[in-house]
Amino acid sequence: MRNILLTVQYDGTNYSGWQKQEGQITIQQTIEVALKEICGHEIELFASGRTDAGVHAYAQMANFTCECNIPSEKIAYAVNSKLPDDIKVIKSEEVNLGFHARFNAKRKTYLYKLYFSPQPLPLKERNYVRIQYDLDLNQIKRSARYFIGTHDFATFTTAVDMREKETTRTIYSVKIVKKPDNEVFIYVTGNGFLHNMVRIIVGTLLEVGRGKIRSRQIKQIIELKNRKSAGATAPAKGLHLLKVYY
Amino acid sequence: MRNILLTVQYDGTNYSGWQKQEGQITIQQTIEVALKEICGHEIELFASGRTDAGVHAYAQMANFTCECNIPSEKIAYAVNSKLPDDIKVIKSEEVNLGFHARFNAKRKTYLYKLYFSPQPLPLKERNYVRIQYDLDLNQIKRSARYFIGTHDFATFTTAVDMREKETTRTIYSVKIVKKPDNEVFIYVTGNGFLHNMVRIIVGTLLEVGRGKIRSRQIKQIIELKNRKSAGATAPAKGLHLLKVYY
């Protein structure tokens, strides 16, 4: 028995997110079906965390217990022959039996991609969110520092059915990078993220950039622990799980 | 009556190319249908040139005669509300009645996108071609200079039904640019291009990069005027019409 760790890249446009759900086409289910075909037995994948419908990943990490004889590093090639073009395993490797892609994750970096244009640009359609108004990037950068550190981020999560009990997380960095071609990339690194947390942080930064929220209000917005005090949840399609650190 | 020039961006993945064809979903037909809806009369678009099935455009240029009252610069907004996400008009402007997007075009630049990776990367799937072998970029750059100038490019075209009679074209530049993240961009600028010309040039440059063709053989390959002497036609999905110069 081996414990195999996969590095998975996907374009989430056509999927109902990572997590297996009855009657939905999800990334987890698609990979599990493909792995079952090549391994010959049922597979349960453990990912570093869920990604929502429409969210992408450069390098999602997921492990599973394998009883087949395919060399660990060849599993990527074998499973890719069964996977669709928008989900591929870019690396497969054997790890210690005790390793768990979620419990062992120390940090994660998400990347949110924005572009400015009066008209929508089809070549950025799937992986970016368009901004039609001017943004004050200096104000955004100034406000970003208030997120850094260990805070109760109850303001920055969507309570679904099951409310997350523990809402304290540590954010290590929020980087706003102006790119060529009227693009802005926002990188957020933390020890873990609540449901919709990065998207609500981005939505709030955009309100700061438009002058609707002042940068120094961020401290108070965090302290209020009230979802309504923050900006809108930015759309899923701009969000990418960039890297998981172990 | 006005002559309106459109700048059109599209992801060609889901289309049978630019040119209207019976029973096919094409980019020209899709835009003409949308323009008819907003202008209230039949529209015939004249593009700077066709693009093949699967080829993309950052800025295809196309003009049409318009009898409606929508202000020229507002046509982009109006037609975009009728267009799918993968085709959008990024600019609309009035031009002289004598202007023709094809006949007035002086130069065009195409961009071909490549990346190196042992596994396919879903986030590059639609707009890049993957290379799995090492390429000698210096050899490719050395060979690129042989394309520059006015030559009979009969070697570098696919004779379909109707053979192009005049196969002399001028290439102004072929630029090979190493990008971050294991990407290589190839820019080709010329006064006009034969059918499949850029894709056969790229396919031939790749053969040079792999050592199957020597860079100095390019001169002879051009002179042979024989399609079989060149490399394979590189896949459509890596090709982008980047800019048309007037």
GROMACS .gro file of C-alpha atoms in nm:
model
  492
    1MET     CA    1   0.000   0.000   0.000
    2ARG     CA    2   0.135   0.340  -0.098
    3ASN     CA    3   0.025   0.693  -0.022
    4ILE     CA    4   0.036   0.891  -0.347
    5LEU     CA    5   0.038   1.270  -0.359
    6LEU     CA    6  -0.092   1.434  -0.676
    7THR     CA    7  -0.033   1.791  -0.794
    8VAL     CA    8  -0.342   1.878  -0.995
    9GLN     CA    9  -0.404   2.172  -1.227
   10TYR     CA   10  -0.754   2.257  -1.343
   11ASP     CA   11  -0.964   2.514  -1.517
   12GLY     CA   12  -1.270   2.511  -1.292
   13THR     CA   13  -1.504   2.683  -1.543
   14ASN     CA   14  -1.707   2.372  -1.620
   15TYR     CA   15  -1.715   2.212  -1.274
   16SER     CA   16  -1.925   2.240  -0.960
   17GLY     CA   17  -1.607   2.285  -0.758
   18TRP     CA   18  -1.367   2.029  -0.611
   19GLN     CA   19  -1.587   1.843  -0.364
   20LYS     CA   20  -1.783   1.534  -0.465
   21GLN     CA   21  -2.159   1.596  -0.465
   22GLU     CA   22  -2.451   1.384  -0.572
   23GLY     CA   23  -2.569   1.473  -0.923
   24GLN     CA   24  -2.288   1.727  -0.989
   25ILE     CA   25  -1.980   1.703  -1.206
   26THR     CA   26  -1.693   1.790  -0.976
   27ILE     CA   27  -1.316   1.778  -1.002
   28GLN     CA   28  -1.270   1.528  -0.720
   29GLN     CA   29  -1.523   1.288  -0.870
   30THR     CA   30  -1.372   1.319  -1.219
   31ILE     CA   31  -1.023   1.233  -1.092
   32GLU     CA   32  -1.146   0.952  -0.865
   33VAL     CA   33  -1.324   0.787  -1.160
   34ALA     CA   34  -1.008   0.815  -1.373
   35LEU     CA   35  -0.786   0.678  -1.092
   36LYS     CA   36  -1.021   0.386  -1.035
   37GLU     CA   37  -0.987   0.294  -1.402
   38ILE     CA   38  -0.609   0.281  -1.387
   39CYS     CA   39  -0.568   0.143  -1.031
   40GLY     CA   40  -0.850  -0.110  -1.048
   41HIS     CA   41  -0.998  -0.023  -0.709
   42GLU     CA   42  -1.210   0.249  -0.547
   43ILE     CA   43  -1.016   0.569  -0.471
   44GLU     CA   44  -1.082   0.837  -0.215
   45LEU     CA   45  -0.890   1.159  -0.272
   46PHE     CA   46  -0.800   1.394   0.014
   47ALA     CA   47  -0.735   1.746  -0.113
   48SER     CA   48  -0.560   2.037   0.058
   49GLY     CA   49  -0.906   2.196   0.069
   50ARG     CA   50  -1.216   2.247  -0.142
   51THR     CA   51  -1.236   2.498  -0.419
   52ASP     CA   52  -1.575   2.643  -0.510
   53ALA     CA   53  -1.757   2.611  -0.841
   54GLY     CA   54  -1.567   2.803  -1.109
   55VAL     CA   55  -1.246   2.842  -0.907
   56HIS     CA   56  -0.923   2.726  -1.076
   57ALA     CA   57  -0.603   2.567  -0.946
   58TYR     CA   58  -0.246   2.588  -1.068
   59ALA     CA   59  -0.144   2.326  -0.814
   60GLN     CA   60  -0.411   2.168  -0.597
   61MET     CA   61  -0.261   1.890  -0.383
   62ALA     CA   62  -0.447   1.566  -0.314
   63ASN     CA   63  -0.340   1.228  -0.178
   64PHE     CA   64  -0.488   0.879  -0.194
   65THR     CA   65  -0.407   0.524  -0.093
   66CYS     CA   66  -0.304   0.310  -0.387
   67GLU     CA   67  -0.284  -0.067  -0.410
   68CYS     CA   68  -0.176  -0.095  -0.773
   69ASN     CA   69   0.168  -0.156  -0.921
   70ILE     CA   70   0.208   0.150  -1.143
   71PRO     CA   71   0.533   0.331  -1.048
   72SER     CA   72   0.440   0.640  -0.844
   73GLU     CA   73   0.578   0.895  -1.091
   74LYS     CA   74   0.403   0.720  -1.383
   75ILE     CA   75   0.058   0.757  -1.229
   76ALA     CA   76   0.039   1.116  -1.364
   77TYR     CA   77   0.085   0.990  -1.722
   78ALA     CA   78  -0.160   0.703  -1.679
   79VAL     CA   79  -0.438   0.905  -1.518
   80ASN     CA   80  -0.397   1.195  -1.763
   81SER     CA   81  -0.486   0.963  -2.049
   82LYS     CA   82  -0.828   0.924  -1.879
   83LEU     CA   83  -0.880   1.287  -1.775
   84PRO     CA   84  -1.042   1.570  -1.974
   85ASP     CA   85  -0.830   1.860  -2.107
   86ASP     CA   86  -0.935   2.093  -1.824
   87ILE     CA   87  -0.810   1.867  -1.541
   88LYS     CA   88  -0.460   1.717  -1.543
   89VAL     CA   89  -0.223   1.568  -1.288
   90ILE     CA   90   0.105   1.751  -1.333
   91LYS     CA   91   0.299   1.541  -1.081
   92SER     CA   92   0.253   1.217  -0.888
   93GLU     CA   93   0.486   1.105  -0.609
   94GLU     CA   94   0.494   0.866  -0.316
   95VAL     CA   95   0.476   1.021   0.032
   96ASN     CA   96   0.481   0.885   0.388
   97LEU     CA   97   0.172   0.686   0.483
   98GLY     CA   98   0.092   0.945   0.751
   99PHE     CA   99   0.087   1.236   0.507
  100HIS     CA  100  -0.251   1.408   0.454
  101ALA     CA  101  -0.286   1.684   0.192
  102ARG     CA  102  -0.516   1.889   0.416
  103PHE     CA  103  -0.389   1.828   0.769
  104ASN     CA  104  -0.022   1.867   0.673
  105ALA     CA  105  -0.073   2.189   0.472
  106LYS     CA  106   0.111   2.475   0.644
  107ARG     CA  107   0.031   2.764   0.410
  108LYS     CA  108  -0.161   2.833   0.092
  109THR     CA  109  -0.135   3.106  -0.166
  110TYR     CA  110  -0.431   3.214  -0.375
  111LEU     CA  111  -0.403   3.436  -0.682
  112TYR     CA  112  -0.690   3.658  -0.795
  113LYS     CA  113  -0.667   3.798  -1.150
  114LEU     CA  114  -0.824   4.128  -1.255
  115TYR     CA  115  -0.807   4.335  -1.572
  116PHE     CA  116  -0.927   4.679  -1.669
  117SER     CA  117  -1.112   4.726  -1.996
  118PRO     CA  118  -1.419   4.913  -2.118
  119GLN     CA  119  -1.520   4.600  -2.309
  120PRO     CA  120  -1.494   4.235  -2.201
  121LEU     CA  121  -1.191   4.056  -2.349
  122PRO     CA  122  -1.267   3.698  -2.463
  123LEU     CA  123  -0.905   3.587  -2.422
  124LYS     CA  124  -0.926   3.673  -2.050
  125GLU     CA  125  -1.286   3.561  -2.008
  126ARG     CA  126  -1.235   3.234  -1.823
  127ASN     CA  127  -0.969   3.330  -1.568
  128TYR     CA  128  -1.003   3.699  -1.496
  129VAL     CA  129  -1.258   3.940  -1.360
  130ARG     CA  130  -1.303   4.267  -1.546
  131ILE     CA  131  -1.297   4.603  -1.373
  132GLN     CA  132  -1.461   4.892  -1.554
  133TYR     CA  133  -1.382   5.170  -1.306
  134ASP     CA  134  -1.055   5.328  -1.196
  135LEU     CA  135  -0.894   5.170  -0.894
  136ASP     CA  136  -0.660   5.351  -0.656
  137LEU     CA  137  -0.396   5.080  -0.622
  138ASN     CA  138  -0.206   5.276  -0.358
  139GLN     CA  139  -0.512   5.280  -0.134
  140ILE     CA  140  -0.558   4.907  -0.193
  141LYS     CA  141  -0.196   4.840  -0.100
  142ARG     CA  142  -0.233   5.056   0.211
  143SER     CA  143  -0.543   4.865   0.321
  144ALA     CA  144  -0.390   4.525   0.248
  145ARG     CA  145  -0.158   4.550   0.548
  146TYR     CA  146  -0.453   4.544   0.791
  147PHE     CA  147  -0.527   4.186   0.689
  148ILE     CA  148  -0.178   4.065   0.782
  149GLY     CA  149  -0.150   3.873   1.108
  150THR     CA  150  -0.373   3.650   1.317
  151HIS     CA  151  -0.731   3.774   1.328
  152ASP     CA  152  -1.082   3.646   1.374
  153PHE     CA  153  -1.198   3.665   1.012
  154ALA     CA  154  -1.570   3.604   1.083
  155THR     CA  155  -1.644   3.914   0.871
  156PHE     CA  156  -1.480   3.745   0.573
  157THR     CA  157  -1.678   3.428   0.538
  158THR     CA  158  -2.014   3.318   0.409
  159ALA     CA  159  -2.204   3.116   0.663
  160VAL     CA  160  -2.351   2.831   0.461
  161ASP     CA  161  -2.541   2.549   0.634
  162MET     CA  162  -2.269   2.461   0.872
  163ARG     CA  163  -2.109   2.761   1.028
  164GLU     CA  164  -1.737   2.730   1.078
  165LYS     CA  165  -1.679   2.739   1.452
  166GLU     CA  166  -1.324   2.853   1.457
  167THR     CA  167  -1.284   3.164   1.241
  168THR     CA  168  -0.934   3.271   1.346
  169ARG     CA  169  -0.677   3.250   1.070
  170THR     CA  170  -0.333   3.393   1.002
  171ILE     CA  171  -0.266   3.591   0.686
  172TYR     CA  172   0.105   3.615   0.603
  173SER     CA  173   0.086   3.843   0.303
  174VAL     CA  174  -0.147   4.027   0.067
  175LYS     CA  175   0.039   4.140  -0.244
  176ILE     CA  176  -0.106   4.365  -0.512
  177VAL     CA  177   0.095   4.347  -0.834
  178LYS     CA  178   0.034   4.569  -1.134
  179LYS     CA  179   0.103   4.364  -1.448
  180PRO     CA  180   0.143   4.468  -1.811
  181ASP     CA  181  -0.165   4.480  -2.031
  182ASN     CA  182  -0.389   4.648  -1.768
  183GLU     CA  183  -0.387   4.352  -1.535
  184VAL     CA  184  -0.369   4.343  -1.157
  185PHE     CA  185  -0.284   4.025  -0.967
  186ILE     CA  186  -0.368   3.990  -0.598
  187TYR     CA  187  -0.179   3.721  -0.405
  188VAL     CA  188  -0.306   3.619  -0.061
  189THR     CA  189  -0.104   3.379   0.156
  190GLY     CA  190  -0.233   3.238   0.483
  191ASN     CA  191  -0.227   2.931   0.707
  192GLY     CA  192  -0.582   2.850   0.601
  193PHE     CA  193  -0.891   3.016   0.460
  194LEU     CA  194  -1.257   3.025   0.556
  195HIS     CA  195  -1.527   2.963   0.297
  196ASN     CA  196  -1.520   3.251   0.042
  197MET     CA  197  -1.256   3.432   0.248
  198VAL     CA  198  -1.023   3.529  -0.038
  199ARG     CA  199  -1.314   3.635  -0.258
  200ILE     CA  200  -1.457   3.859   0.017
  201ILE     CA  201  -1.111   4.007   0.088
  202VAL     CA  202  -1.076   4.085  -0.285
  203GLY     CA  203  -1.429   4.229  -0.300
  204THR     CA  204  -1.342   4.452  -0.003
  205LEU     CA  205  -1.010   4.563  -0.154
  206LEU     CA  206  -1.202   4.664  -0.468
  207GLU     CA  207  -1.435   4.883  -0.257
  208VAL     CA  208  -1.125   5.047  -0.110
  209GLY     CA  209  -0.986   5.101  -0.459
  210ARG     CA  210  -1.310   5.272  -0.565
  211GLY     CA  211  -1.308   5.496  -0.258
  212LYS     CA  212  -1.619   5.341  -0.103
  213ILE     CA  213  -1.425   5.207   0.194
  214ARG     CA  214  -1.126   5.388   0.341
  215SER     CA  215  -0.814   5.183   0.386
  216ARG     CA  216  -0.795   5.245   0.759
  217GLN     CA  217  -1.155   5.121   0.803
  218ILE     CA  218  -1.035   4.767   0.734
  219LYS     CA  219  -0.922   4.722   1.094
  220GLN     CA  220  -1.272   4.804   1.217
  221ILE     CA  221  -1.440   4.589   0.951
  222ILE     CA  222  -1.239   4.290   1.073
  223GLU     CA  223  -1.324   4.367   1.437
  224LEU     CA  224  -1.699   4.391   1.364
  225LYS     CA  225  -1.711   4.018   1.279
  226ASN     CA  226  -2.008   4.094   1.060
  227ARG     CA  227  -2.021   3.980   0.696
  228LYS     CA  228  -2.232   4.286   0.604
  229SER     CA  229  -1.954   4.529   0.690
  230ALA     CA  230  -1.726   4.392   0.414
  231GLY     CA  231  -1.744   4.425   0.036
  232ALA     CA  232  -1.916   4.187  -0.205
  233THR     CA  233  -1.787   3.837  -0.271
  234ALA     CA  234  -1.571   3.872  -0.585
  235PRO     CA  235  -1.664   3.627  -0.866
  236ALA     CA  236  -1.522   3.275  -0.854
  237LYS     CA  237  -1.366   3.277  -1.201
  238GLY     CA  238  -1.082   3.518  -1.105
  239LEU     CA  239  -0.964   3.294  -0.821
  240HIS     CA  240  -0.680   3.041  -0.851
  241LEU     CA  241  -0.530   2.815  -0.586
  242LEU     CA  242  -0.165   2.886  -0.668
  243LYS     CA  243   0.042   2.688  -0.420
  244VAL     CA  244   0.010   2.473  -0.108
  245TYR     CA  245   0.311   2.467   0.124
  246TYR     CA  246   0.398   2.165   0.340
  247MET     CA  247  -2.462   5.545  -4.458
  248ARG     CA  248  -2.152   5.493  -4.250
  249ASN     CA  249  -1.855   5.262  -4.280
  250ILE     CA  250  -1.789   5.114  -3.935
  251LEU     CA  251  -1.462   4.948  -3.841
  252LEU     CA  252  -1.471   4.692  -3.559
  253THR     CA  253  -1.181   4.562  -3.353
  254VAL     CA  254  -1.280   4.210  -3.255
  255GLN     CA  255  -1.126   3.978  -2.999
  256TYR     CA  256  -1.213   3.609  -2.994
  257ASP     CA  257  -1.121   3.275  -2.850
  258GLY     CA  258  -1.154   3.059  -3.159
  259THR     CA  259  -1.172   2.725  -2.973
  260ASN     CA  260  -1.540   2.667  -3.039
  261TYR     CA  261  -1.566   2.806  -3.394
  262SER     CA  262  -1.507   2.679  -3.746
  263GLY     CA  263  -1.289   2.982  -3.814
  264TRP     CA  264  -1.377   3.335  -3.922
  265GLN     CA  265  -1.534   3.279  -4.263
  266LYS     CA  266  -1.908   3.220  -4.304
  267GLN     CA  267  -1.984   2.865  -4.417
  268GLU     CA  268  -2.309   2.680  -4.464
  269GLY     CA  269  -2.391   2.461  -4.164
  270GLN     CA  270  -2.094   2.580  -3.953
  271ILE     CA  271  -2.079   2.811  -3.655
  272THR     CA  272  -1.825   3.074  -3.751
  273ILE     CA  273  -1.712   3.402  -3.600
  274GLN     CA  274  -1.819   3.613  -3.898
  275GLN     CA  275  -2.168   3.465  -3.900
  276THR     CA  276  -2.206   3.506  -3.522
  277ILE     CA  277  -2.115   3.877  -3.538
  278GLU     CA  278  -2.327   3.942  -3.849
  279VAL     CA  279  -2.633   3.794  -3.676
  280ALA     CA  280  -2.571   4.011  -3.367
  281LEU     CA  281  -2.517   4.325  -3.579
  282LYS     CA  282  -2.835   4.259  -3.776
  283GLU     CA  283  -3.027   4.249  -3.447
  284ILE     CA  284  -2.900   4.588  -3.336
  285CYS     CA  285  -2.886   4.762  -3.678
  286GLY     CA  286  -3.212   4.623  -3.814
  287HIS     CA  287  -3.071   4.531  -4.155
  288GLU     CA  288  -2.855   4.262  -4.314
  289ILE     CA  289  -2.483   4.309  -4.250
  290GLU     CA  290  -2.184   4.189  -4.446
  291LEU     CA  291  -1.854   4.203  -4.260
  292PHE     CA  292  -1.522   4.243  -4.440
  293ALA     CA  293  -1.237   4.118  -4.223
  294SER     CA  294  -0.861   4.181  -4.258
  295GLY     CA  295  -0.842   3.813  -4.351
  296ARG     CA  296  -0.975   3.474  -4.251
  297THR     CA  297  -0.857   3.287  -3.949
  298ASP     CA  298  -0.880   2.908  -3.949
  299ALA     CA  299  -1.084   2.690  -3.716
  300GLY     CA  300  -0.941   2.713  -3.364
  301VAL     CA  301  -0.726   3.021  -3.432
  302HIS     CA  302  -0.771   3.317  -3.193
  303ALA     CA  303  -0.755   3.692  -3.238
  304TYR     CA  304  -0.653   3.968  -3.000
  305ALA     CA  305  -0.760   4.228  -3.256
  306GLN     CA  306  -0.917   4.110  -3.579
  307MET     CA  307  -1.033   4.409  -3.786
  308ALA     CA  308  -1.359   4.405  -3.981
  309ASN     CA  309  -1.570   4.676  -4.143
  310PHE     CA  310  -1.933   4.695  -4.254
  311THR     CA  311  -2.179   4.942  -4.397
  312CYS     CA  312  -2.429   5.062  -4.140
  313GLU     CA  313  -2.761   5.238  -4.194
  314CYS     CA  314  -2.868   5.264  -3.833
  315ASN     CA  315  -2.852   5.560  -3.592
  316ILE     CA  316  -2.645   5.412  -3.310
  317PRO     CA  317  -2.342   5.636  -3.247
  318SER     CA  318  -2.035   5.465  -3.398
  319GLU     CA  319  -1.848   5.422  -3.070
  320LYS     CA  320  -2.160   5.280  -2.900
  321ILE     CA  321  -2.197   4.998  -3.150
  322ALA     CA  322  -1.938   4.796  -2.955
  323TYR     CA  323  -2.151   4.811  -2.639
  324ALA     CA  324  -2.473   4.733  -2.826
  325VAL     CA  325  -2.340   4.437  -3.022
  326ASN     CA  326  -2.155   4.293  -2.720
  327SER     CA  327  -2.487   4.253  -2.541
  328LYS     CA  328  -2.583   4.009  -2.820
  329LEU     CA  329  -2.249   3.829  -2.854
  330PRO     CA  330  -2.128   3.519  -2.666
  331ASP     CA  331  -1.846   3.548  -2.407
  332ASP     CA  332  -1.583   3.418  -2.650
  333ILE     CA  333  -1.640   3.687  -2.917
  334LYS     CA  334  -1.648   4.057  -2.828
  335VAL     CA  335  -1.609   4.386  -3.014
  336ILE     CA  336  -1.349   4.582  -2.821
  337LYS     CA  337  -1.379   4.898  -3.032
  338SER     CA  338  -1.613   5.043  -3.295
  339GLU     CA  339  -1.533   5.355  -3.496
  340GLU     CA  340  -1.640   5.530  -3.814
  341VAL     CA  341  -1.394   5.523  -4.104
  342ASN     CA  342  -1.390   5.666  -4.459
  343LEU     CA  343  -1.638   5.505  -4.695
  344GLY     CA  344  -1.351   5.379  -4.908
  345PHE     CA  345  -1.179   5.194  -4.623
  346HIS     CA  346  -1.165   4.814  -4.653
  347ALA     CA  347  -1.027   4.605  -4.365
  348ARG     CA  348  -0.855   4.364  -4.602
  349PHE     CA  349  -0.742   4.578  -4.894
  350ASN     CA  350  -0.612   4.859  -4.674
  351ALA     CA  351  -0.417   4.630  -4.439
  352LYS     CA  352  -0.044   4.702  -4.469
  353ARG     CA  353   0.101   4.458  -4.218
  354LYS     CA  354  -0.014   4.191  -3.978
  355THR     CA  355   0.145   4.038  -3.673
  356TYR     CA  356   0.065   3.688  -3.559
  357LEU     CA  357   0.164   3.546  -3.220
  358TYR     CA  358   0.219   3.176  -3.164
  359LYS     CA  359   0.228   3.056  -2.802
  360LEU     CA  360   0.426   2.752  -2.687
  361TYR     CA  361   0.504   2.607  -2.345
  362PHE     CA  362   0.729   2.331  -2.222
  363SER     CA  363   0.596   2.078  -1.976
  364PRO     CA  364   0.610   1.701  -1.928
  365GLN     CA  365   0.234   1.707  -1.857
  366PRO     CA  366  -0.038   1.913  -2.027
  367LEU     CA  367  -0.138   2.223  -1.827
  368PRO     CA  368  -0.515   2.288  -1.828
  369LEU     CA  369  -0.472   2.661  -1.767
  370LYS     CA  370  -0.277   2.685  -2.095
  371GLU     CA  371  -0.489   2.431  -2.280
  372ARG     CA  372  -0.692   2.659  -2.503
  373ASN     CA  373  -0.429   2.904  -2.625
  374TYR     CA  374  -0.092   2.728  -2.621
  375VAL     CA  375   0.075   2.433  -2.780
  376ARG     CA  376   0.280   2.210  -2.552
  377ILE     CA  377   0.634   2.106  -2.635
  378GLN     CA  378   0.767   1.797  -2.461
  379TYR     CA  379   1.122   1.799  -2.599
  380ASP     CA  380   1.412   2.040  -2.553
  381LEU     CA  381   1.434   2.317  -2.810
  382ASP     CA  382   1.754   2.493  -2.907
  383LEU     CA  383   1.622   2.850  -2.910
  384ASN     CA  384   1.949   2.989  -3.042
  385GLN     CA  385   1.921   2.769  -3.350
  386ILE     CA  386   1.560   2.878  -3.395
  387LYS     CA  387   1.661   3.243  -3.371
  388ARG     CA  388   1.942   3.185  -3.619
  389SER     CA  389   1.706   3.023  -3.869
  390ALA     CA  390   1.437   3.289  -3.827
  391ARG     CA  391   1.643   3.549  -4.015
  392TYR     CA  392   1.617   3.345  -4.340
  393PHE     CA  393   1.244   3.413  -4.351
  394ILE     CA  394   1.291   3.789  -4.344
  395GLY     CA  395   1.243   3.970  -4.675
  396THR     CA  396   1.041   3.916  -4.990
  397HIS     CA  397   1.028   3.552  -5.095
  398ASP     CA  398   0.810   3.312  -5.284
  399PHE     CA  399   0.662   3.124  -4.988
  400ALA     CA  400   0.504   2.841  -5.192
  401THR     CA  401   0.675   2.594  -4.954
  402PHE     CA  402   0.485   2.746  -4.666
  403THR     CA  403   0.126   2.703  -4.769
  404THR     CA  404  -0.130   2.429  -4.789
  405ALA     CA  405  -0.286   2.402  -5.132
  406VAL     CA  406  -0.653   2.352  -5.058
  407ASP     CA  407  -0.908   2.347  -5.344
  408MET     CA  408  -0.810   2.678  -5.488
  409ARG     CA  409  -0.438   2.722  -5.509
  410GLU     CA  410  -0.319   3.072  -5.438
  411LYS     CA  411  -0.163   3.200  -5.758
  412GLU     CA  412   0.062   3.464  -5.616
  413THR     CA  413   0.272   3.317  -5.338
  414THR     CA  414   0.524   3.598  -5.292
  415ARG     CA  415   0.501   3.771  -4.955
  416THR     CA  416   0.725   3.996  -4.746
  417ILE     CA  417   0.813   3.899  -4.391
  418TYR     CA  418   0.936   4.194  -4.183
  419SER     CA  419   1.026   4.012  -3.865
  420VAL     CA  420   1.024   3.677  -3.687
  421LYS     CA  421   1.084   3.721  -3.316
  422ILE     CA  422   1.136   3.438  -3.071
  423VAL     CA  423   1.082   3.551  -2.712
  424LYS     CA  424   1.153   3.335  -2.409
  425LYS     CA  425   0.891   3.416  -2.144
  426PRO     CA  426   0.871   3.326  -1.776
  427ASP     CA  427   0.699   3.003  -1.677
  428ASN     CA  428   0.858   2.792  -1.955
  429GLU     CA  429   0.678   2.975  -2.234
  430VAL     CA  430   0.806   3.077  -2.576
  431PHE     CA  431   0.623   3.330  -2.789
  432ILE     CA  432   0.689   3.354  -3.164
  433TYR     CA  433   0.586   3.679  -3.335
  434VAL     CA  434   0.569   3.688  -3.716
  435THR     CA  435   0.503   4.016  -3.898
  436GLY     CA  436   0.445   4.037  -4.271
  437ASN     CA  437   0.257   4.224  -4.542
  438GLY     CA  438   0.027   3.926  -4.584
  439PHE     CA  439   0.016   3.555  -4.523
  440LEU     CA  440  -0.073   3.250  -4.732
  441HIS     CA  441  -0.309   2.986  -4.600
  442ASN     CA  442  -0.142   2.809  -4.302
  443MET     CA  443   0.179   3.008  -4.361
  444VAL     CA  444   0.246   3.105  -3.999
  445ARG     CA  445   0.163   2.758  -3.873
  446ILE     CA  446   0.403   2.596  -4.124
  447ILE     CA  447   0.676   2.849  -4.038
  448VAL     CA  448   0.632   2.764  -3.667
  449GLY     CA  449   0.629   2.390  -3.743
  450THR     CA  450   0.953   2.433  -3.935
  451LEU     CA  451   1.116   2.643  -3.660
  452LEU     CA  452   1.030   2.362  -3.416
  453GLU     CA  453   1.210   2.111  -3.640
  454VAL     CA  454   1.513   2.342  -3.632
  455GLY     CA  455   1.489   2.362  -3.253
  456ARG     CA  456   1.490   1.983  -3.228
  457GLY     CA  457   1.790   1.954  -3.459
  458LYS     CA  458   1.598   1.782  -3.740
  459ILE     CA  459   1.650   2.074  -3.977
  460ARG     CA  460   1.964   2.290  -3.969
  461SER     CA  461   1.909   2.662  -3.949
  462ARG     CA  462   2.096   2.734  -4.272
  463GLN     CA  463   1.877   2.482  -4.461
  464ILE     CA  464   1.586   2.725  -4.435
  465LYS     CA  465   1.710   2.922  -4.735
  466GLN     CA  466   1.701   2.609  -4.949
  467ILE     CA  467   1.365   2.496  -4.810
  468ILE     CA  468   1.215   2.829  -4.919
  469GLU     CA  469   1.376   2.799  -5.264
  470LEU     CA  470   1.241   2.447  -5.318
  471LYS     CA  471   0.882   2.578  -5.327
  472ASN     CA  472   0.770   2.239  -5.210
  473ARG     CA  473   0.544   2.196  -4.907
  474LYS     CA  474   0.705   1.862  -4.827
  475SER     CA  475   1.044   2.017  -4.758
  476ALA     CA  476   0.910   2.216  -4.459
  477GLY     CA  477   0.804   2.102  -4.111
  478ALA     CA  478   0.455   2.003  -4.003
  479THR     CA  479   0.170   2.255  -3.976
  480ALA     CA  480   0.170   2.357  -3.608
  481PRO     CA  481  -0.172   2.322  -3.438
  482ALA     CA  482  -0.426   2.603  -3.477
  483LYS     CA  483  -0.487   2.661  -3.108
  484GLY     CA  484  -0.147   2.825  -3.044
  485LEU     CA  485  -0.203   3.088  -3.315
  486HIS     CA  486  -0.335   3.441  -3.248
  487LEU     CA  487  -0.389   3.727  -3.488
  488LEU     CA  488  -0.228   3.996  -3.273
  489LYS     CA  489  -0.244   4.317  -3.474
  490VAL     CA  490  -0.337   4.452  -3.816
  491TYR     CA  491  -0.156   4.768  -3.928
  492TYR     CA  492  -0.317   5.023  -4.162
   0.00000   0.00000   0.00000
